[in-house]
Short mmCIF file of C-alpha atoms in Angstrom, two decimals:
data_model
loop_
_atom_site.label_atom_id
_atom_site.label_comp_id
_atom_site.label_asym_id
_atom_site.label_seq_id
_atom_site.Cartn_x
_atom_site.Cartn_y
_atom_site.Cartn_z
CA MET K 1 0.00 0.00 0.00
CA ARG K 2 2.93 2.33 0.63
CA PHE K 3 3.40 3.11 -3.06
CA ILE K 4 -0.20 4.34 -3.15
CA THR K 5 -0.02 6.43 0.02
CA GLN K 6 3.25 7.95 -1.22
CA SER K 7 1.80 8.84 -4.62
CA SER K 8 0.42 12.35 -4.98
CA ILE K 9 -1.52 11.34 -8.09
CA PHE K 10 -3.32 8.53 -6.26
CA ILE K 11 -4.08 10.52 -3.12
CA ILE K 12 -5.29 13.62 -4.96
CA SER K 13 -7.43 11.43 -7.24
CA PHE K 14 -8.95 9.66 -4.23
CA ARG K 15 -9.64 13.02 -2.56
CA LEU K 16 -11.45 14.24 -5.68
CA ILE K 17 -13.41 10.98 -6.01
CA ILE K 18 -14.56 10.76 -2.38
CA GLY K 19 -15.04 14.54 -2.11
CA GLY K 20 -17.06 14.63 -5.33
CA ILE K 21 -19.25 11.71 -4.26
CA LEU K 22 -19.93 13.27 -0.85
CA VAL K 23 -20.80 16.66 -2.34
CA PHE K 24 -23.04 15.12 -5.00
CA ALA K 25 -24.76 12.83 -2.47
CA SER K 26 -25.49 15.74 -0.16
CA LEU K 27 -27.32 17.96 -2.64
CA ASP K 28 -30.66 16.11 -2.86
CA LYS K 29 -30.69 15.56 0.89
CA ILE K 30 -30.08 19.24 1.59
CA SER K 31 -32.86 20.29 -0.78
CA ALA K 32 -35.39 17.85 0.73
CA PRO K 33 -34.56 17.04 4.37
CA GLY K 34 -38.07 15.72 5.02
CA GLU K 35 -37.68 13.02 2.38
CA PHE K 36 -34.23 12.13 3.67
CA ALA K 37 -35.60 11.88 7.23
CA ARG K 38 -38.22 9.39 6.01
CA ASP K 39 -35.52 7.39 4.22
CA ILE K 40 -33.62 7.21 7.52
CA ALA K 41 -36.79 6.29 9.43
CA HIS K 42 -37.39 3.30 7.13
CA TYR K 43 -34.23 1.70 8.53
CA HIS K 44 -35.89 1.58 11.99
CA ILE K 45 -32.59 2.20 13.76
CA LEU K 46 -32.90 5.59 15.44
CA PRO K 47 -35.22 6.06 18.43
CA LEU K 48 -37.53 8.89 19.48
CA GLY K 49 -37.90 10.57 16.10
CA THR K 50 -34.23 11.56 16.03
CA GLU K 51 -34.04 10.79 12.30
CA ASN K 52 -34.93 14.43 11.71
CA LEU K 53 -31.86 15.64 13.62
CA LEU K 54 -29.64 13.37 11.55
CA ALA K 55 -31.39 14.43 8.33
CA LEU K 56 -30.62 18.07 9.11
CA VAL K 57 -26.96 17.64 10.01
CA LEU K 58 -25.62 14.68 7.99
CA PRO K 59 -26.06 16.21 4.48
CA TRP K 60 -24.18 19.34 5.53
CA LEU K 61 -21.47 17.19 7.07
CA GLU K 62 -21.17 15.34 3.76
CA LEU K 63 -20.98 18.64 1.91
CA THR K 64 -18.39 20.30 4.15
CA VAL K 65 -16.24 17.17 4.37
CA GLY K 66 -16.50 16.72 0.59
CA ILE K 67 -15.44 20.32 -0.02
CA GLY K 68 -12.64 19.90 2.51
CA LEU K 69 -11.30 16.86 0.64
CA ILE K 70 -11.50 18.59 -2.74
CA LEU K 71 -9.93 21.87 -1.63
CA GLY K 72 -7.41 20.35 0.76
CA VAL K 73 -8.72 21.70 4.04
CA PHE K 74 -8.40 19.62 7.22
CA ILE K 75 -7.77 16.47 5.19
CA THR K 76 -7.07 14.28 8.22
CA GLY K 77 -10.33 15.24 9.93
CA ALA K 78 -12.22 14.99 6.63
CA SER K 79 -10.89 11.50 5.92
CA ILE K 80 -11.75 10.30 9.45
CA LEU K 81 -15.27 11.69 9.14
CA SER K 82 -15.60 10.13 5.66
CA MET K 83 -14.70 6.75 7.13
CA ALA K 84 -17.12 7.30 10.03
CA MET K 85 -20.01 8.19 7.69
CA LEU K 86 -19.27 5.37 5.25
CA GLY K 87 -18.92 2.90 8.14
CA MET K 88 -22.28 4.06 9.45
CA PHE K 89 -23.87 3.60 6.00
CA ILE K 90 -22.39 0.10 5.68
CA ILE K 91 -23.73 -0.94 9.11
CA ALA K 92 -27.17 0.58 8.42
CA ILE K 93 -27.52 -1.07 5.01
CA GLY K 94 -26.20 -4.37 6.36
CA SER K 95 -28.68 -4.36 9.23
CA ALA K 96 -31.52 -3.56 6.81
CA ILE K 97 -30.53 -6.50 4.59
CA LEU K 98 -30.25 -8.85 7.57
CA ARG K 99 -33.73 -7.85 8.72
CA GLY K 100 -35.10 -8.45 5.23
CA TYR K 101 -36.04 -4.82 4.54
CA ASN K 102 -36.62 -3.93 0.92
CA ILE K 103 -36.23 -0.17 1.28
CA GLU K 104 -34.74 2.72 -0.61
CA CYS K 105 -31.13 3.30 0.32
CA GLY K 106 -31.47 7.08 0.71
CA CYS K 107 -27.85 7.36 -0.37
CA GLY K 108 -28.47 10.40 -2.54
CA LEU K 109 -26.51 9.16 -5.54
CA LYS K 110 -29.27 7.60 -7.63
CA GLU K 111 -33.04 8.04 -7.45
CA GLY K 112 -34.86 4.96 -6.13
CA GLU K 113 -31.68 3.02 -5.34
CA MET K 114 -32.50 0.11 -3.03
CA VAL K 115 -30.40 -1.39 -0.24
CA GLY K 116 -28.37 -4.42 -1.30
CA VAL K 117 -25.04 -6.18 -1.09
CA GLY K 118 -23.80 -4.19 -4.10
CA LYS K 119 -24.26 -0.98 -2.14
CA ILE K 120 -22.25 -2.37 0.78
CA ILE K 121 -19.41 -3.34 -1.58
CA GLU K 122 -19.52 0.13 -3.18
CA ASP K 123 -19.38 1.88 0.20
CA SER K 124 -16.61 -0.46 1.37
CA ILE K 125 -14.49 0.60 -1.62
CA TYR K 126 -15.09 4.26 -0.77
CA PHE K 127 -14.20 3.49 2.86
CA PHE K 128 -10.93 1.95 1.69
CA LEU K 129 -10.12 5.01 -0.44
CA ALA K 130 -10.86 7.29 2.54
CA TRP K 131 -8.52 5.17 4.67
CA LEU K 132 -5.76 5.54 2.05
CA ILE K 133 -6.26 9.32 2.15
CA TYR K 134 -5.93 9.20 5.94
CA LYS K 135 -2.69 7.20 5.67
CA ARG K 136 -1.18 9.53 3.03
CA ARG K 137 2.51 10.37 3.30
CA GLY K 138 2.49 13.86 1.87
CA ASN K 139 0.57 17.12 1.94
CA TRP K 140 -0.07 17.60 -1.75
CA PHE K 141 -2.29 20.56 -2.59
CA GLU K 142 -3.46 20.96 0.99
CA ILE K 143 -4.40 24.46 2.08
CA LEU K 144 -4.08 23.48 5.71
CA PRO K 145 -1.12 21.03 6.11
CA LYS K 146 -1.28 17.54 7.49
CA VAL K 147 -1.11 17.45 11.26
CA GLY K 148 1.30 15.48 13.40
CA MET L 1 3.84 13.99 18.80
CA LYS L 2 1.03 11.44 18.63
CA ARG L 3 -0.94 13.35 21.23
CA ILE L 4 -0.71 16.54 19.16
CA PHE L 5 -1.79 14.60 16.07
CA ILE L 6 -4.86 13.26 17.91
CA GLN L 7 -5.67 16.71 19.31
CA ASN L 8 -5.40 18.30 15.88
CA SER L 9 -7.52 15.57 14.29
CA LEU L 10 -10.20 16.00 16.95
CA PHE L 11 -10.07 19.77 16.45
CA GLN L 12 -10.63 19.32 12.70
CA ILE L 13 -13.49 16.88 13.26
CA LEU L 14 -15.06 19.28 15.74
CA ILE L 15 -14.85 22.17 13.26
CA PHE L 16 -16.63 20.11 10.57
CA LEU L 17 -19.30 19.04 13.06
CA ILE L 18 -19.92 22.54 14.40
CA ILE L 19 -20.21 24.03 10.90
CA SER L 20 -22.60 21.26 9.83
CA VAL L 21 -24.81 21.57 12.92
CA VAL L 22 -25.01 25.37 12.67
CA ILE L 23 -25.75 25.43 8.92
CA GLY L 24 -28.05 22.40 9.12
CA PHE L 25 -30.29 23.82 11.83
CA GLY L 26 -29.96 27.39 10.53
CA SER L 27 -30.96 26.51 6.98
CA ASN L 28 -33.92 24.49 8.26
CA TRP L 29 -35.04 27.47 10.32
CA LEU L 30 -34.87 29.68 7.22
CA ARG L 31 -36.75 27.24 4.96
CA ASP L 32 -40.33 27.83 3.86
CA ASP L 33 -41.13 24.25 4.84
CA PRO L 34 -38.93 23.45 7.85
CA ILE L 35 -39.09 20.00 9.39
CA PRO L 36 -39.51 19.54 13.16
CA LEU L 37 -36.34 18.66 15.04
CA PHE L 38 -37.93 15.39 16.09
CA ALA L 39 -40.08 13.32 13.71
CA VAL L 40 -43.76 13.08 14.48
CA LYS L 41 -45.37 9.65 14.32
CA LEU L 42 -48.17 9.12 11.80
CA LYS L 43 -51.54 9.97 13.27
CA ILE L 44 -53.87 7.09 14.08
CA PRO L 45 -57.33 8.04 12.78
CA THR L 46 -60.08 8.74 15.26
CA THR L 47 -63.68 7.66 14.73
CA ASP L 48 -64.50 11.22 13.65
CA ASP L 49 -61.71 11.12 11.06
CA LEU L 50 -63.12 7.94 9.60
CA LEU L 51 -66.74 9.08 9.61
CA SER L 52 -66.11 12.49 8.13
CA ASP L 53 -66.23 12.61 4.33
CA ILE L 54 -64.26 15.79 4.03
CA VAL L 55 -61.34 17.02 6.08
CA THR L 56 -59.89 20.47 5.81
CA GLU L 57 -56.55 19.65 7.39
CA SER L 58 -54.22 17.47 5.36
CA VAL L 59 -52.84 14.92 7.81
CA LEU L 60 -51.49 11.50 6.97
CA ARG L 61 -53.03 8.68 8.95
CA ALA L 62 -51.90 5.10 9.51
CA ILE L 63 -54.51 2.33 9.33
CA GLY L 64 -54.45 -1.39 10.05
CA LEU L 65 -55.83 -4.41 8.23
CA ASP L 66 -59.40 -4.18 9.54
CA GLN L 67 -59.81 -0.56 8.53
CA ALA L 68 -58.15 -1.21 5.17
CA ARG L 69 -60.59 -4.06 4.56
CA LYS L 70 -63.49 -1.79 5.50
CA PHE L 71 -62.29 0.94 3.14
CA HIS L 72 -61.85 -1.63 0.39
CA ASN L 73 -65.43 -2.79 0.82
CA GLU L 74 -66.52 0.84 0.58
CA ASP L 75 -64.73 1.18 -2.79
CA VAL L 76 -62.16 3.64 -1.51
CA VAL L 77 -59.32 4.01 -4.02
CA PHE L 78 -56.24 1.96 -3.11
CA VAL L 79 -52.91 2.94 -4.64
CA ASP L 80 -50.07 0.43 -4.78
CA ALA L 81 -46.75 2.19 -4.15
CA ARG L 82 -44.55 -0.75 -5.10
CA ASP L 83 -42.63 -1.01 -8.36
CA LEU L 84 -44.65 -1.95 -11.43
CA GLU L 85 -43.18 -5.46 -11.64
CA TYR L 86 -44.42 -6.31 -8.13
CA TYR L 87 -47.79 -4.72 -8.87
CA GLU L 88 -48.16 -6.89 -11.98
CA GLU L 89 -47.33 -10.02 -9.98
CA GLY L 90 -50.31 -9.34 -7.75
CA HIS L 91 -52.06 -6.52 -5.90
CA ILE L 92 -55.09 -5.67 -3.81
CA PRO L 93 -58.14 -5.94 -6.11
CA GLY L 94 -58.88 -2.65 -7.85
CA ALA L 95 -55.69 -0.98 -6.62
CA TRP L 96 -54.06 1.52 -8.91
CA ASN L 97 -50.39 1.53 -9.70
CA SER L 98 -48.36 4.62 -8.88
CA ASN L 99 -45.65 4.13 -11.48
CA ASP L 100 -46.67 7.24 -13.43
CA PHE L 101 -47.26 9.75 -10.66
CA MET L 102 -48.57 12.55 -12.90
CA GLU L 103 -51.11 10.23 -14.47
CA LEU L 104 -52.06 8.98 -11.01
CA ILE L 105 -52.86 12.43 -9.63
CA PHE L 106 -54.74 13.33 -12.82
CA ARG L 107 -56.87 10.18 -12.52
CA LEU L 108 -57.48 10.68 -8.81
CA ASP L 109 -58.39 14.32 -9.24
CA SER L 110 -60.70 13.58 -12.18
CA LEU L 111 -62.44 10.70 -10.42
CA GLN L 112 -63.01 12.07 -6.97
CA GLY L 113 -61.33 15.42 -6.43
CA LYS L 114 -58.79 16.01 -3.70
CA ASP L 115 -60.85 15.60 -0.56
CA ARG L 116 -61.97 11.99 -0.78
CA SER L 117 -60.25 9.04 0.85
CA ILE L 118 -57.21 7.40 -0.69
CA VAL L 119 -55.32 4.43 0.76
CA THR L 120 -51.66 3.87 -0.10
CA TYR L 121 -49.78 0.66 0.61
CA CYS L 122 -46.53 -1.11 -0.21
CA ASP L 123 -45.00 -4.45 0.84
CA GLY L 124 -45.54 -4.16 4.55
CA ASP L 125 -44.63 -2.16 7.61
CA ASP L 126 -40.91 -2.28 6.78
CA CYS L 127 -41.20 -0.62 3.38
CA GLY L 128 -41.39 3.13 3.01
CA SER L 129 -42.78 3.79 -0.43
CA SER L 130 -46.43 3.98 0.72
CA GLU L 131 -45.47 6.75 3.12
CA ASP L 132 -43.40 8.52 0.46
CA LEU L 133 -46.31 8.31 -1.97
CA ALA L 134 -48.68 9.61 0.70
CA TYR L 135 -46.45 12.64 1.28
CA ASP L 136 -46.23 13.24 -2.48
CA LEU L 137 -50.03 13.13 -2.73
CA LYS L 138 -50.31 15.45 0.25
CA ASN L 139 -47.96 17.89 -1.50
CA GLU L 140 -50.28 17.78 -4.52
CA GLY L 141 -53.16 18.92 -2.32
CA PHE L 142 -54.92 15.66 -1.52
CA THR L 143 -56.24 15.87 2.02
CA ARG L 144 -57.61 12.52 3.08
CA ILE L 145 -54.81 10.03 2.78
CA PHE L 146 -54.52 6.80 4.74
CA ILE L 147 -51.46 4.57 4.82
CA PHE L 148 -52.21 0.87 5.14
CA VAL L 149 -49.19 0.00 7.24
CA GLY L 150 -49.36 -3.79 6.95
CA GLY L 151 -49.66 -3.47 3.19
CA TRP L 152 -49.51 -6.25 0.65
CA SER L 153 -47.93 -8.81 3.04
CA GLU L 154 -50.62 -8.46 5.67
CA TRP L 155 -53.39 -8.47 3.07
CA GLN L 156 -52.08 -11.72 1.57
CA GLN L 157 -51.52 -13.35 4.97
CA ALA L 158 -55.10 -12.57 5.90
CA GLY L 159 -56.19 -14.60 2.88
CA TYR L 160 -58.13 -11.80 1.26
CA SER L 161 -58.68 -11.85 -2.48
CA ILE L 162 -55.96 -10.55 -4.77
CA GLU L 163 -55.81 -9.47 -8.37
CA LYS L 164 -53.17 -10.15 -11.03
#
């Protein structure tokens, strides 16, 4: 993996890919938080109607983290949060599949996309790319430099 | 060194979180159609709701199998919110398909206007498309919308007639 984490081309490409996906996925959710809240509710994971709180904050987190990755701002924090969000999506989709739910994913990338193993594999690949960004060995095109 | 790295990482995460929370809540507050901070459960219809032909307030209501059966016997329009392929495999007798939403609202409006009962359903209480469809119909001005929560699964399990 070292040759990837040492390669500016790879890391910048991964930042643009993950950043672009997060920004794109956030747009529909930001424009219609009510619909996104219902998508979250269909997973039957969150208690006490808290899906609305998540529906208000998560899309903006996706957007700001995505912009951060693209522009090179707080890349370490952005990559950790990317992994956290993608991990959360993988667990949520996995639990829906295990419980036999046939529901819309609410992922924001494609209209009417349903939960499924394919979606878990897709998110796992994104998770891996975010992890490679986190493990990068250079500060290429970063406005705020890597910490530590 | 590691401690500083962790501190800086946490600081960055915190900045992202604070910005997202502030903009998320702030933008909702500024919206024309803000959502409540906590989701409200679907209203269970009262006897008055069910007896009244016309309601002025558009509120979505959840109904169970018995009430769905009663509505079906009263020729209330049922709308199947599942994908067309599932609809074609079998549906509640007389139910309409929602695949073409614009055609659906045109047909509903032409047949009975916007203030008569409509029942939406999907696979069962784990699916969400009946609720999504109900909200879409509500946004189009329909006022008396009931969501049959048990949906197609419960209808089949009860042994009621189906149509293919």
